[in-house]
Amino acid sequence: MSSPSRIPIDARSESTIVEADRQADSQLEKGHVEPAASIPINALDASDNSFSKARVAMIVFLATLAAFISPMTANVFLPALPTVAKDLNVSLGRINLAVFIYMIGQGVSPLFLGGSDALGRRSIYIICFVLYSGANAGLANLPDGDFGGLLVLRFMQACGSASMIAIGAGVVNDVCTPKNRGSLMSIVQAGSTLGPAVGPVLGGIFTQAFGWRGTFWFTFVLGVFVLALVLFFLPETIALARENRRIPLPIRTAWVDLWSHRAEPRSGQASSGDKADEANGHRSASQISRRILQACATPFRALAVVRQPEILLALLAFALPFACFYGLTVPLSSQFEQRYGLSTLQSGLVFLAPGFGVSLSAFSSGRLLDRSFRKVRADFESTWKQDPSEPHGNESRRGSEAPSQAPSQGDGTKSISKAEMLAFFPLERARLEYYPYWTALMLAGFIIYGWTLEKNVYIAVPIISTCEL
């Protein structure tokens, strides 16, 4: 059996490590179990270090704001349903189709617009916000009686906003390291989970003050505002897309960087890439369109990952609680109106309770995840350095044996190949340590909420139970 080729790895570039992992996986599938690449154990810290801490904070803020928009838009429409049904001359049962069609768009559109690995995070953000803002402008000017137009525009609205959550997770993964990924990811998740709670409150306020079309004017202004922030301040976080000079410069580069001349070499200092561009010409609009169509032509390719049991179980573990949360928030307003006689605005304010609970949980759980990761990683490193042949007593996920010895770096630090690190590092234990406790707390909250609501207990009790959820 021939020895696999050595793959150079730059620990500062996560994209390099990912590519090395793909090559290592390919070699392992062919029967090569020898280390494909030797990297220090601190490769767990690999990330794109080209961004300063202040820039990372801005990137995470924009990703959080974008992730907030999609679920907020889904629920901001709920308080206005009776008014919209009256203006469009349809029943409440039919107007609920506008909520259903939005959820369909949320589930389907990321398969087509989620190819940010090929097009770049920034490019997909721009496409999404343009589509989202255009749909909101159409909804704000929708004529009375046009129920079909409402459904079409709500679907477009969902398509424009749904991919923002998935892209936000990718952006955080691009700019942070595993040791602080939990806390940063929890901030983005707080934006996505706060949306369903805050949306009805904003919807009640704008519907009461300006009518139901005022709600869509608000979402239009918000979409244009965030689009402007993305254009000016969000850099491309994928190194390959950021350095691809065939993608138009204003698309792949934050405009503040263009003005400060940080994105490109100054005049007279053209790089080899610039000379190649001058020789071959910039990519035409048709070529860019072909790349977009190519990314959208195989939308269901992403579903292939569910064939891996670990990924399928992880998706189910987090999809079911999320579905339960939506099942609670959608009828929450009508339940409190019927049982406690609240007005539309008052029932919308009830959503502040789960919103507060979501925010508190997101920040606290992120810190717990980081602490759990540091503890598991310290144990793993300690055991590996003492006896590399028994990496933390874990069986390889790929079925390969632990290497008989680990090469040393110049400073004496033991090294581990990327394939070995993924095979033996107990990542699931680091990330799922607190999951049973959170699940038990959620189930207790559902029981308390359902029982107190059925028995018409004092209104504060079911409201507090939604905070626990």
PDB file of C-alpha atoms in Angstrom, residues 14 47-48 167-178 181 184-185:
ATOM      1  CA  GLU A  14      -9.747  27.109   8.346  1.00  0.00           C
ATOM      2  CA  SER A  47      -9.871  30.024  12.101  1.00  0.00           C
ATOM      3  CA  ASP A  48      -9.568  32.940   9.749  1.00  0.00           C
ATOM      4  CA  ILE A 167     -25.640  31.774   6.421  1.00  0.00           C
ATOM      5  CA  GLY A 168     -25.211  33.367   9.847  1.00  0.00           C
ATOM      6  CA  ALA A 169     -24.041  30.050  11.271  1.00  0.00           C
ATOM      7  CA  GLY A 170     -21.550  29.736   8.423  1.00  0.00           C
ATOM      8  CA  VAL A 171     -20.256  33.260   8.986  1.00  0.00           C
ATOM      9  CA  VAL A 172     -19.601  32.559  12.674  1.00  0.00           C
ATOM     10  CA  ASN A 173     -17.847  29.321  11.769  1.00  0.00           C
ATOM     11  CA  ASP A 174     -15.616  31.266   9.365  1.00  0.00           C
ATOM     12  CA  VAL A 175     -14.362  33.863  11.847  1.00  0.00           C
ATOM     13  CA  CYS A 176     -14.162  32.098  15.217  1.00  0.00           C
ATOM     14  CA  THR A 177     -12.404  29.146  16.801  1.00  0.00           C
ATOM     15  CA  PRO A 178     -14.079  26.121  18.410  1.00  0.00           C
ATOM     16  CA  ARG A 181     -17.745  29.169  18.861  1.00  0.00           C
ATOM     17  CA  LEU A 184     -20.675  33.461  19.418  1.00  0.00           C
ATOM     18  CA  MET A 185     -23.071  30.980  17.843  1.00  0.00           C
TER      19      MET A 185
END
